PDB file of C-alpha atoms in Angstrom:
ATOM      1  CA  MET P  16      22.156 -29.836   9.293  1.00 44.00           C
ATOM      2  CA  LEU P  17      23.474 -25.744   7.106  1.00 47.00           C
ATOM      3  CA  GLY P  18      19.992 -26.590   4.855  1.00 50.00           C
ATOM      4  CA  ARG P  19      17.473 -27.104   7.561  1.00 55.00           C
ATOM      5  CA  PRO P  20      16.127 -22.889   8.153  1.00 52.00           C
ATOM      6  CA  LEU P  21      16.160 -22.679  12.538  1.00 50.00           C
ATOM      7  CA  LEU P  22      12.121 -21.688  12.468  1.00 55.00           C
ATOM      8  CA  HIS P  23       9.603 -23.105  10.314  1.00 60.00           C
ATOM      9  CA  LEU P  24       7.023 -20.616  10.347  1.00 62.00           C
ATOM     10  CA  VAL P  25       4.431 -23.585   8.873  1.00 64.00           C
ATOM     11  CA  PRO P  26       4.980 -27.172   9.814  1.00 64.00           C
ATOM     12  CA  HIS P  27       6.279 -29.589   7.092  1.00 69.00           C
ATOM     13  CA  GLY P  28       2.386 -31.139   5.660  1.00 67.00           C
ATOM     14  CA  THR P  29       0.614 -28.785   7.140  1.00 73.00           C
ATOM     15  CA  LYS P  30      -3.132 -29.550   5.178  1.00 81.00           C
ATOM     16  CA  ILE P  31      -5.116 -25.968   6.063  1.00 83.00           C
ATOM     17  CA  HIS P  32      -9.407 -26.459   3.484  1.00 87.00           C
ATOM     18  CA  PHE P  33      -8.051 -22.857   2.648  1.00 86.00           C
ATOM     19  CA  MET P  34     -11.244 -22.929  -0.038  1.00 86.00           C
ATOM     20  CA  ARG P  35     -13.095 -23.605   2.428  1.00 87.00           C
ATOM     21  CA  GLY P  36     -14.276 -19.625   3.616  1.00 85.00           C
ATOM     22  CA  ARG P  37     -13.473 -18.927  -0.648  1.00 84.00           C
ATOM     23  CA  PHE P  38     -16.865 -17.465  -0.375  1.00 89.00           C
ATOM     24  CA  ALA P  39     -16.332 -15.763   2.637  1.00 90.00           C
ATOM     25  CA  GLY P  40     -13.181 -14.030   1.440  1.00 88.00           C
ATOM     26  CA  LEU P  41     -14.445 -12.897  -1.711  1.00 90.00           C
ATOM     27  CA  ILE P  42     -17.520 -11.276   0.349  1.00 92.00           C
ATOM     28  CA  THR P  43     -15.012  -9.530   2.025  1.00 92.00           C
ATOM     29  CA  SER P  44     -12.999  -9.110  -0.620  1.00 92.00           C
ATOM     30  CA  ALA P  45     -15.907  -7.229  -1.946  1.00 92.00           C
ATOM     31  CA  VAL P  46     -17.765  -5.588   0.596  1.00 94.00           C
ATOM     32  CA  LEU P  47     -14.241  -3.750   1.569  1.00 94.00           C
ATOM     33  CA  SER P  48     -13.758  -2.645  -1.627  1.00 94.00           C
ATOM     34  CA  ILE P  49     -17.363  -1.476  -2.417  1.00 95.00           C
ATOM     35  CA  ALA P  50     -17.118   0.392   0.330  1.00 95.00           C
ATOM     36  CA  SER P  51     -12.911   1.641  -0.090  1.00 94.00           C
ATOM     37  CA  ILE P  52     -14.898   3.204  -3.572  1.00 93.00           C
ATOM     38  CA  ILE P  53     -17.908   4.555  -2.257  1.00 94.00           C
ATOM     39  CA  LEU P  54     -15.082   7.343   0.683  1.00 92.00           C
ATOM     40  CA  PHE P  55     -13.146   7.577  -1.956  1.00 90.00           C
ATOM     41  CA  PHE P  56     -15.865   9.379  -4.157  1.00 91.00           C
ATOM     42  CA  HIS P  57     -17.201  10.600  -0.617  1.00 88.00           C
ATOM     43  CA  SER P  58     -14.591  12.021   1.545  1.00 83.00           C
ATOM     44  CA  GLY P  59     -11.829  11.930  -1.010  1.00 85.00           C
ATOM     45  CA  LEU P  60      -7.548  11.808  -0.701  1.00 84.00           C
ATOM     46  CA  THR P  61      -6.570  13.873   1.915  1.00 83.00           C
ATOM     47  CA  LEU P  62      -3.839  15.569  -0.418  1.00 79.00           C
ATOM     48  CA  GLY P  63      -0.694  16.366   0.542  1.00 76.00           C
ATOM     49  CA  LEU P  64       1.763  19.048  -0.343  1.00 71.00           C
ATOM     50  CA  ASP P  65       3.270  17.439  -3.519  1.00 70.00           C
ATOM     51  CA  PHE P  66      -0.879  17.852  -5.132  1.00 74.00           C
ATOM     52  CA  ARG P  67      -1.963  20.136  -4.322  1.00 72.00           C
ATOM     53  CA  GLY P  68       0.599  23.346  -3.085  1.00 69.00           C
ATOM     54  CA  GLY P  69       1.461  25.323  -0.217  1.00 74.00           C
ATOM     55  CA  ILE P  70       3.812  25.360   2.512  1.00 77.00           C
ATOM     56  CA  VAL P  71       5.181  22.627   5.612  1.00 78.00           C
ATOM     57  CA  VAL P  72       7.190  23.814   8.499  1.00 79.00           C
ATOM     58  CA  GLU P  73       8.341  21.151  10.539  1.00 81.00           C
ATOM     59  CA  ALA P  74       9.426  22.730  13.902  1.00 82.00           C
ATOM     60  CA  GLN P  75      11.415  21.441  16.684  1.00 82.00           C
ATOM     61  CA  THR P  76      10.046  23.406  20.634  1.00 82.00           C
ATOM     62  CA  PRO P  77      12.795  22.875  23.681  1.00 81.00           C
ATOM     63  CA  GLU P  78       9.845  22.075  25.302  1.00 82.00           C
ATOM     64  CA  PRO P  79       6.236  20.353  24.732  1.00 81.00           C
ATOM     65  CA  ALA P  80       4.920  22.341  21.878  1.00 79.00           C
ATOM     66  CA  ASP P  81       2.006  24.259  23.430  1.00 78.00           C
ATOM     67  CA  PHE P  82      -0.306  24.229  20.354  1.00 79.00           C
ATOM     68  CA  SER P  83      -2.670  27.801  21.526  1.00 82.00           C
ATOM     69  CA  LYS P  84       1.082  29.420  22.516  1.00 81.00           C
ATOM     70  CA  LEU P  85       2.462  28.695  19.072  1.00 81.00           C
ATOM     71  CA  ARG P  86      -0.824  29.593  16.685  1.00 81.00           C
ATOM     72  CA  LYS P  87      -0.832  32.586  19.538  1.00 81.00           C
ATOM     73  CA  PHE P  88       2.513  34.643  18.393  1.00 79.00           C
ATOM     74  CA  LEU P  89       1.370  32.522  14.462  1.00 79.00           C
ATOM     75  CA  SER P  90      -1.519  34.693  14.862  1.00 80.00           C
ATOM     76  CA  ASP P  91       0.836  38.135  15.824  1.00 77.00           C
ATOM     77  CA  ALA P  92       2.479  37.594  12.112  1.00 77.00           C
ATOM     78  CA  ASP P  93      -1.173  37.707  10.265  1.00 77.00           C
ATOM     79  CA  ILE P  94      -0.635  33.543   9.957  1.00 74.00           C
ATOM     80  CA  THR P  95      -4.120  32.969  10.713  1.00 66.00           C
ATOM     81  CA  ALA P  96      -4.833  30.218   8.132  1.00 62.00           C
ATOM     82  CA  ALA P  97      -2.055  27.529   9.459  1.00 65.00           C
ATOM     83  CA  GLY P  98      -2.790  24.194  10.477  1.00 71.00           C
ATOM     84  CA  LEU P  99      -0.682  22.820  13.438  1.00 74.00           C
ATOM     85  CA  GLN P 100      -0.122  19.342  14.387  1.00 73.00           C
ATOM     86  CA  GLN P 101       2.183  17.570  15.652  1.00 70.00           C
ATOM     87  CA  PHE P 102       4.826  14.120  15.280  1.00 66.00           C
ATOM     88  CA  GLY P 103       7.628  12.145  16.443  1.00 65.00           C
ATOM     89  CA  GLY P 104       7.522  13.313  20.513  1.00 69.00           C
ATOM     90  CA  LYS P 105       5.209  15.381  21.304  1.00 75.00           C
ATOM     91  CA  ASN P 106       8.281  18.039  21.010  1.00 76.00           C
ATOM     92  CA  ASN P 107       7.651  18.264  16.934  1.00 81.00           C
ATOM     93  CA  VAL P 108       5.619  20.206  15.390  1.00 81.00           C
ATOM     94  CA  LEU P 109       3.860  20.599  11.616  1.00 78.00           C
ATOM     95  CA  ILE P 110       3.009  23.867  10.803  1.00 78.00           C
ATOM     96  CA  ARG P 111       0.909  23.168   6.637  1.00 78.00           C
ATOM     97  CA  LEU P 112       0.424  26.855   4.789  1.00 77.00           C
ATOM     98  CA  ASP P 113      -1.889  27.107   1.638  1.00 71.00           C
ATOM     99  CA  ALA P 114       0.432  28.760  -1.549  1.00 69.00           C
ATOM    100  CA  PRO P 115       0.280  32.854  -1.258  1.00 68.00           C
ATOM    101  CA  LYS P 116      -2.506  34.193  -3.322  1.00 65.00           C
ATOM    102  CA  GLU P 117       0.336  36.167  -5.975  1.00 62.00           C
ATOM    103  CA  ASN P 118       2.004  32.456  -7.030  1.00 58.00           C
ATOM    104  CA  ASN P 119       5.972  33.240  -7.110  1.00 59.00           C
ATOM    105  CA  GLY P 120       8.502  32.288  -5.452  1.00 61.00           C
ATOM    106  CA  ASP P 121       9.274  36.258  -3.335  1.00 71.00           C
ATOM    107  CA  ALA P 122       5.780  35.972  -1.380  1.00 72.00           C
ATOM    108  CA  THR P 123       6.292  31.957  -0.312  1.00 72.00           C
ATOM    109  CA  GLN P 124      10.057  33.002   1.315  1.00 77.00           C
ATOM    110  CA  ILE P 125       8.484  35.791   2.304  1.00 77.00           C
ATOM    111  CA  LEU P 126       5.623  33.797   4.298  1.00 77.00           C
ATOM    112  CA  ILE P 127       7.535  30.833   5.470  1.00 77.00           C
ATOM    113  CA  ASN P 128      10.274  33.773   6.893  1.00 80.00           C
ATOM    114  CA  LYS P 129       7.686  34.901   8.926  1.00 81.00           C
ATOM    115  CA  VAL P 130       6.782  31.422  10.364  1.00 79.00           C
ATOM    116  CA  ARG P 131      10.017  31.602  10.363  1.00 79.00           C
ATOM    117  CA  SER P 132       9.673  34.124  12.592  1.00 81.00           C
ATOM    118  CA  ALA P 133       7.051  33.459  14.494  1.00 80.00           C
ATOM    119  CA  VAL P 134       8.277  30.358  15.450  1.00 78.00           C
ATOM    120  CA  THR P 135      11.574  30.941  16.616  1.00 78.00           C
ATOM    121  CA  ASN P 136      10.271  34.178  19.066  1.00 76.00           C
ATOM    122  CA  TYR P 137       7.745  31.222  20.062  1.00 76.00           C
ATOM    123  CA  GLU P 138      10.327  29.830  22.876  1.00 76.00           C
ATOM    124  CA  THR P 139      14.560  29.516  23.667  1.00 76.00           C
ATOM    125  CA  GLY P 140      15.964  27.446  21.901  1.00 77.00           C
ATOM    126  CA  THR P 141      12.912  26.363  19.313  1.00 79.00           C
ATOM    127  CA  LYS P 142      14.739  25.504  16.057  1.00 81.00           C
ATOM    128  CA  ILE P 143      13.301  24.898  12.905  1.00 79.00           C
ATOM    129  CA  VAL P 144      14.229  21.961  11.018  1.00 79.00           C
ATOM    130  CA  ARG P 145      13.230  22.089   7.541  1.00 78.00           C
ATOM    131  CA  ALA P 146      10.824  24.811   5.341  1.00 76.00           C
ATOM    132  CA  ASP P 147       9.410  22.662   2.197  1.00 74.00           C
ATOM    133  CA  ALA P 148       7.015  24.707  -0.619  1.00 73.00           C
ATOM    134  CA  VAL P 149       5.288  23.847  -3.477  1.00 68.00           C
ATOM    135  CA  GLY P 150       3.941  26.496  -6.113  1.00 63.00           C
ATOM    136  CA  ALA P 151      -0.200  25.324  -7.492  1.00 59.00           C
ATOM    137  CA  SER P 152       1.090  25.220 -10.778  1.00 59.00           C
ATOM    138  CA  VAL P 153       4.028  23.048 -10.269  1.00 58.00           C
ATOM    139  CA  SER P 154       1.353  20.625  -8.105  1.00 63.00           C
ATOM    140  CA  SER P 155      -1.204  20.020 -10.233  1.00 69.00           C
ATOM    141  CA  GLU P 156       1.840  18.015 -12.519  1.00 73.00           C
ATOM    142  CA  LEU P 157       3.368  16.581 -10.588  1.00 70.00           C
ATOM    143  CA  PHE P 158      -0.651  14.764  -9.526  1.00 72.00           C
ATOM    144  CA  ARG P 159      -0.743  14.254 -12.922  1.00 78.00           C
ATOM    145  CA  ASN P 160       2.741  12.864 -13.308  1.00 78.00           C
ATOM    146  CA  GLY P 161       2.587  10.932 -10.331  1.00 74.00           C
ATOM    147  CA  LEU P 162      -1.365   9.020 -11.398  1.00 77.00           C
ATOM    148  CA  LEU P 163       0.355   8.977 -14.772  1.00 84.00           C
ATOM    149  CA  ALA P 164       3.178   6.259 -13.114  1.00 79.00           C
ATOM    150  CA  LEU P 165       0.724   4.778 -11.073  1.00 78.00           C
ATOM    151  CA  GLY P 166      -1.261   3.434 -14.184  1.00 81.00           C
ATOM    152  CA  ILE P 167       1.684   2.677 -16.595  1.00 85.00           C
ATOM    153  CA  SER P 168       2.756   0.536 -14.123  1.00 79.00           C
ATOM    154  CA  LEU P 169      -0.969  -1.435 -12.867  1.00 78.00           C
ATOM    155  CA  PHE P 170      -0.943  -1.728 -17.144  1.00 83.00           C
ATOM    156  CA  MET P 171       2.770  -3.364 -17.182  1.00 84.00           C
ATOM    157  CA  ILE P 172       1.949  -5.881 -14.523  1.00 79.00           C
ATOM    158  CA  MET P 173      -1.502  -6.624 -15.956  1.00 77.00           C
ATOM    159  CA  THR P 174       0.314  -7.163 -18.498  1.00 83.00           C
ATOM    160  CA  TYR P 175       3.580  -9.428 -17.344  1.00 82.00           C
ATOM    161  CA  ILE P 176       0.674 -11.297 -16.198  1.00 79.00           C
ATOM    162  CA  TRP P 177      -1.434 -11.539 -18.928  1.00 79.00           C
ATOM    163  CA  PHE P 178       1.617 -13.128 -21.037  1.00 81.00           C
ATOM    164  CA  ARG P 179       3.104 -14.465 -18.296  1.00 77.00           C
ATOM    165  CA  PHE P 180      -0.394 -17.574 -17.516  1.00 75.00           C
ATOM    166  CA  GLU P 181      -2.755 -18.608 -18.987  1.00 74.00           C
ATOM    167  CA  TRP P 182      -5.732 -15.848 -19.542  1.00 78.00           C
ATOM    168  CA  GLU P 183      -7.654 -17.730 -16.583  1.00 78.00           C
ATOM    169  CA  PHE P 184      -4.086 -17.585 -14.000  1.00 81.00           C
ATOM    170  CA  ALA P 185      -4.256 -13.243 -15.729  1.00 82.00           C
ATOM    171  CA  LEU P 186      -8.083 -12.088 -15.843  1.00 84.00           C
ATOM    172  CA  SER P 187      -8.268 -13.346 -11.518  1.00 86.00           C
ATOM    173  CA  ALA P 188      -4.853 -11.844 -10.731  1.00 85.00           C
ATOM    174  CA  ILE P 189      -5.831  -8.807 -11.681  1.00 85.00           C
ATOM    175  CA  ILE P 190      -9.416  -9.269 -10.352  1.00 89.00           C
ATOM    176  CA  THR P 191      -7.192  -9.835  -7.528  1.00 90.00           C
ATOM    177  CA  LEU P 192      -4.965  -6.196  -7.719  1.00 88.00           C
ATOM    178  CA  LEU P 193      -7.636  -4.191  -8.561  1.00 89.00           C
ATOM    179  CA  LEU P 194      -9.356  -5.159  -5.232  1.00 92.00           C
ATOM    180  CA  ASP P 195      -6.209  -4.520  -3.452  1.00 92.00           C
ATOM    181  CA  LEU P 196      -5.283  -0.944  -4.964  1.00 90.00           C
ATOM    182  CA  THR P 197      -9.526   0.543  -3.752  1.00 93.00           C
ATOM    183  CA  LYS P 198      -8.459  -1.507  -0.647  1.00 94.00           C
ATOM    184  CA  THR P 199      -5.483   1.226  -0.321  1.00 93.00           C
ATOM    185  CA  ILE P 200      -7.083   3.758  -1.490  1.00 92.00           C
ATOM    186  CA  GLY P 201      -9.301   3.487   1.556  1.00 94.00           C
ATOM    187  CA  PHE P 202      -7.150   2.631   3.796  1.00 94.00           C
ATOM    188  CA  LEU P 203      -5.741   6.410   2.357  1.00 92.00           C
ATOM    189  CA  VAL P 204      -9.182   8.336   3.368  1.00 92.00           C
ATOM    190  CA  ILE P 205     -10.479   7.204   6.310  1.00 93.00           C
ATOM    191  CA  THR P 206      -6.864   6.905   7.892  1.00 90.00           C
ATOM    192  CA  HIS P 207      -6.678  10.788   6.136  1.00 86.00           C
ATOM    193  CA  PHE P 208      -2.254   9.996   5.713  1.00 87.00           C
ATOM    194  CA  GLU P 209      -1.216  12.534   3.026  1.00 82.00           C
ATOM    195  CA  PHE P 210      -0.921  10.931  -0.728  1.00 84.00           C
ATOM    196  CA  ASP P 211       1.214  12.374  -2.221  1.00 81.00           C
ATOM    197  CA  LEU P 212       5.057  11.235  -4.024  1.00 80.00           C
ATOM    198  CA  VAL P 213       6.026   8.791  -1.623  1.00 83.00           C
ATOM    199  CA  MET P 214       2.597   6.642  -0.945  1.00 86.00           C
ATOM    200  CA  VAL P 215       1.998   6.655  -4.762  1.00 85.00           C
ATOM    201  CA  ALA P 216       5.515   4.692  -4.205  1.00 84.00           C
ATOM    202  CA  ALA P 217       3.702   3.076  -1.048  1.00 87.00           C
ATOM    203  CA  ILE P 218       1.330   1.936  -3.946  1.00 88.00           C
ATOM    204  CA  LEU P 219       3.684   0.684  -6.906  1.00 85.00           C
ATOM    205  CA  THR P 220       5.748  -1.400  -4.353  1.00 86.00           C
ATOM    206  CA  ILE P 221       2.454  -2.751  -2.812  1.00 87.00           C
ATOM    207  CA  LEU P 222       1.610  -4.057  -6.283  1.00 85.00           C
ATOM    208  CA  GLY P 223       4.119  -5.172  -7.219  1.00 84.00           C
ATOM    209  CA  TYR P 224       4.704  -7.802  -3.966  1.00 83.00           C
ATOM    210  CA  SER P 225       1.713  -8.996  -4.065  1.00 86.00           C
ATOM    211  CA  THR P 226       2.446  -9.446  -7.935  1.00 85.00           C
ATOM    212  CA  ASN P 227       5.266 -11.296  -6.916  1.00 84.00           C
ATOM    213  CA  ASP P 228       3.113 -14.073  -3.729  1.00 86.00           C
ATOM    214  CA  LYS P 229       0.540 -14.750  -6.811  1.00 86.00           C
ATOM    215  CA  VAL P 230       3.611 -15.114  -9.470  1.00 86.00           C
ATOM    216  CA  VAL P 231       4.232 -18.107  -6.444  1.00 86.00           C
ATOM    217  CA  VAL P 232       1.413 -19.304  -5.552  1.00 88.00           C
ATOM    218  CA  TYR P 233      -0.149 -19.188  -9.583  1.00 87.00           C
ATOM    219  CA  ASP P 234       3.319 -20.867 -10.400  1.00 87.00           C
ATOM    220  CA  ARG P 235       2.965 -23.602  -8.023  1.00 89.00           C
ATOM    221  CA  VAL P 236      -0.501 -24.186 -10.090  1.00 87.00           C
ATOM    222  CA  ARG P 237       0.610 -24.924 -13.052  1.00 85.00           C
ATOM    223  CA  GLU P 238       3.281 -27.143 -11.919  1.00 88.00           C
ATOM    224  CA  ASN P 239      -0.002 -29.559  -9.746  1.00 88.00           C
ATOM    225  CA  LEU P 240      -1.814 -29.457 -12.641  1.00 84.00           C
ATOM    226  CA  ARG P 241       1.099 -31.162 -14.072  1.00 85.00           C
ATOM    227  CA  LYS P 242       1.434 -33.847 -11.345  1.00 86.00           C
ATOM    228  CA  TYR P 243      -2.143 -34.340 -10.487  1.00 82.00           C
ATOM    229  CA  HIS P 244      -4.574 -34.568 -13.319  1.00 78.00           C
ATOM    230  CA  SER P 245      -7.208 -36.169 -11.369  1.00 80.00           C
ATOM    231  CA  MET P 246      -6.636 -35.198  -8.661  1.00 84.00           C
ATOM    232  CA  PRO P 247     -10.217 -32.524  -7.067  1.00 86.00           C
ATOM    233  CA  PHE P 248      -9.347 -28.325  -8.508  1.00 85.00           C
ATOM    234  CA  GLN P 249     -10.289 -26.980  -5.107  1.00 87.00           C
ATOM    235  CA  GLU P 250      -8.426 -29.719  -3.032  1.00 89.00           C
ATOM    236  CA  LEU P 251      -5.167 -28.768  -5.811  1.00 88.00           C
ATOM    237  CA  LEU P 252      -5.231 -25.226  -4.501  1.00 89.00           C
ATOM    238  CA  ASP P 253      -4.826 -25.898  -1.007  1.00 90.00           C
ATOM    239  CA  LEU P 254      -2.277 -28.460  -2.147  1.00 90.00           C
ATOM    240  CA  SER P 255      -0.340 -25.879  -3.308  1.00 89.00           C
ATOM    241  CA  ILE P 256      -1.396 -22.591  -1.195  1.00 90.00           C
ATOM    242  CA  ASN P 257      -0.080 -24.405   1.540  1.00 90.00           C
ATOM    243  CA  GLU P 258       3.245 -26.043  -0.585  1.00 88.00           C
ATOM    244  CA  THR P 259       4.313 -22.592  -0.333  1.00 86.00           C
ATOM    245  CA  LEU P 260       2.521 -21.134   2.252  1.00 86.00           C
ATOM    246  CA  SER P 261       5.765 -21.450   4.432  1.00 84.00           C
ATOM    247  CA  ARG P 262       7.407 -18.777   1.466  1.00 82.00           C
ATOM    248  CA  THR P 263       4.577 -16.506   1.644  1.00 84.00           C
ATOM    249  CA  LEU P 264       5.104 -16.147   5.234  1.00 84.00           C
ATOM    250  CA  ALA P 265       8.951 -15.673   5.791  1.00 83.00           C
ATOM    251  CA  THR P 266       8.685 -12.928   2.966  1.00 84.00           C
ATOM    252  CA  SER P 267       5.846 -10.983   5.064  1.00 86.00           C
ATOM    253  CA  PHE P 268       6.826 -11.253   8.520  1.00 86.00           C
ATOM    254  CA  THR P 269      10.721 -10.022   7.006  1.00 87.00           C
ATOM    255  CA  VAL P 270       8.969  -7.325   4.902  1.00 86.00           C
ATOM    256  CA  PHE P 271       6.277  -6.790   7.952  1.00 89.00           C
ATOM    257  CA  LEU P 272       8.406  -6.707  10.594  1.00 89.00           C
ATOM    258  CA  ALA P 273      10.977  -3.735   7.884  1.00 87.00           C
ATOM    259  CA  ALA P 274       8.728  -2.019   7.196  1.00 87.00           C
ATOM    260  CA  LEU P 275       7.825  -1.528  11.731  1.00 90.00           C
ATOM    261  CA  PRO P 276      10.744  -0.128  13.313  1.00 89.00           C
ATOM    262  CA  LEU P 277       9.538   3.339  10.497  1.00 85.00           C
ATOM    263  CA  ALA P 278       5.510   3.461  11.129  1.00 85.00           C
ATOM    264  CA  LEU P 279       6.584   3.785  14.890  1.00 85.00           C
ATOM    265  CA  PHE P 280       9.679   5.332  14.656  1.00 82.00           C
ATOM    266  CA  GLY P 281       9.850   6.845  11.270  1.00 73.00           C
ATOM    267  CA  GLY P 282       8.529  11.291  12.063  1.00 68.00           C
ATOM    268  CA  ALA P 283       6.063  12.383   9.379  1.00 64.00           C
ATOM    269  CA  SER P 284       8.131  11.866   6.352  1.00 65.00           C
ATOM    270  CA  LEU P 285       7.985   7.683   7.190  1.00 78.00           C
ATOM    271  CA  SER P 286       5.487   6.858   9.177  1.00 83.00           C
ATOM    272  CA  GLY P 287       2.641   6.839   6.465  1.00 85.00           C
ATOM    273  CA  PHE P 288       4.511   5.778   3.665  1.00 88.00           C
ATOM    274  CA  ALA P 289       5.276   2.238   6.469  1.00 90.00           C
ATOM    275  CA  TRP P 290       1.939   2.066   7.911  1.00 92.00           C
ATOM    276  CA  VAL P 291       0.384   2.307   4.371  1.00 92.00           C
ATOM    277  CA  MET P 292       3.378  -0.837   3.311  1.00 92.00           C
ATOM    278  CA  LEU P 293       1.913  -2.335   6.941  1.00 93.00           C
ATOM    279  CA  PHE P 294      -1.817  -2.263   5.540  1.00 94.00           C
ATOM    280  CA  GLY P 295      -0.436  -3.664   1.762  1.00 91.00           C
ATOM    281  CA  ILE P 296       1.658  -5.755   3.263  1.00 91.00           C
ATOM    282  CA  VAL P 297      -1.465  -7.678   5.397  1.00 92.00           C
ATOM    283  CA  VAL P 298      -3.607  -7.488   1.894  1.00 92.00           C
ATOM    284  CA  GLY P 299      -0.984  -9.102  -0.621  1.00 89.00           C
ATOM    285  CA  THR P 300      -1.251 -12.024   1.504  1.00 89.00           C
ATOM    286  CA  SER P 301      -3.629 -12.989   2.216  1.00 90.00           C
ATOM    287  CA  SER P 302      -5.654 -12.112  -1.005  1.00 90.00           C
ATOM    288  CA  SER P 303      -3.017 -14.104  -2.578  1.00 87.00           C
ATOM    289  CA  ILE P 304      -4.594 -17.125  -0.374  1.00 87.00           C
ATOM    290  CA  PHE P 305      -8.291 -15.897  -0.340  1.00 89.00           C
ATOM    291  CA  ILE P 306      -9.330 -14.114  -3.296  1.00 90.00           C
ATOM    292  CA  ALA P 307      -6.284 -14.490  -6.351  1.00 88.00           C
ATOM    293  CA  ALA P 308      -7.112 -18.927  -6.141  1.00 87.00           C
ATOM    294  CA  PRO P 309     -10.313 -18.590  -5.087  1.00 88.00           C
ATOM    295  CA  LEU P 310     -11.205 -17.020  -8.366  1.00 88.00           C
ATOM    296  CA  LEU P 311      -9.360 -19.820  -9.791  1.00 84.00           C
ATOM    297  CA  LEU P 312     -11.824 -22.105  -8.383  1.00 84.00           C
ATOM    298  CA  PHE P 313     -14.138 -20.753 -10.702  1.00 80.00           C
ATOM    299  CA  MET P 314     -12.680 -20.131 -13.700  1.00 73.00           C
ATOM    300  CA  GLU P 315     -13.110 -23.204 -15.917  1.00 61.00           C
ATOM    301  CA  GLU P 316     -10.892 -25.487 -15.219  1.00 54.00           C
ATOM    302  CA  GLY P 317     -11.136 -28.302 -17.345  1.00 49.00           C
ATOM    303  CA  SER P 318     -10.258 -25.249 -20.273  1.00 56.00           C
ATOM    304  CA  LEU P 319      -6.795 -24.993 -17.232  1.00 56.00           C
ATOM    305  CA  ARG P 320      -6.073 -28.931 -17.394  1.00 54.00           C
ATOM    306  CA  ARG P 321      -5.999 -28.671 -21.317  1.00 54.00           C
ATOM    307  CA  LYS P 322      -3.930 -25.869 -21.560  1.00 55.00           C
ATOM    308  CA  THR P 323      -1.149 -27.195 -18.329  1.00 53.00           C
ATOM    309  CA  LYS P 324      -1.689 -31.060 -21.689  1.00 53.00           C
ATOM    310  CA  ARG P 325      -0.560 -29.218 -23.871  1.00 54.00           C
ATOM    311  CA  SER P 326       1.778 -26.950 -22.731  1.00 54.00           C
ATOM    312  CA  SER P 327       3.812 -30.104 -21.076  1.00 52.00           C
TER     313      SER P 327
END
């Protein structure tokens, strides 16, 4: 009794013919990835403070913020290029500024103090929650290091998959991960979430989660190749996905529920990370079923069976 789950997301013995929708899944994924690549080169990512340099001041007002009034106070303090953004509640304001031309600590601190003074004079009871500054040279180095970390991590994941499975599994998994990555980049472009070190962490988490999901499905496919030598490969893929579907959905649902409160109530520093995570969970889960498995179907079925027999 203790070993029986209280909730069955997928009834036992479910037989969904996923491979019937393989063409629709692959075409949809390809179109979305191509559109994401076009958006990346056309509109580009919105670089965050970590990568472009500048100053971010987070303020909290006692009453709902009046942006026109606050902008006037900033203008009176000779701060004319400030970007104002409401986040969280109506009393929270994010003020963004480019780094000063002098590009030194003294000039940055003077600018922060001017913003602090203008904001506190705006209305009695206004508080400065945080003030962050990143110089241009530091931001360019962080951008290079962030992309380098992303590239190395992706290479290590691909290397692991290549040695973990036969080349047909590895190639289909690598293609699927690249499609997941491009769609995530497209999501960042469309939503205008700032691409910073936090987003690099989100993308790495998505890739790791998506890899784990595909390894589970591929392991079951390889096991079934040893058990059912005469079963048509399309039916074997459907069987493998259905057998792992409950585990896949349970894991995805758990992570989704954990990230959802952060997306709704996490504030500016965490909500973007959480929304990208939610998107990545949906993309990674669906790609394991509708992209990774159909790609296997287009590989050499006979070659897979021969290799599985030899390894067993």
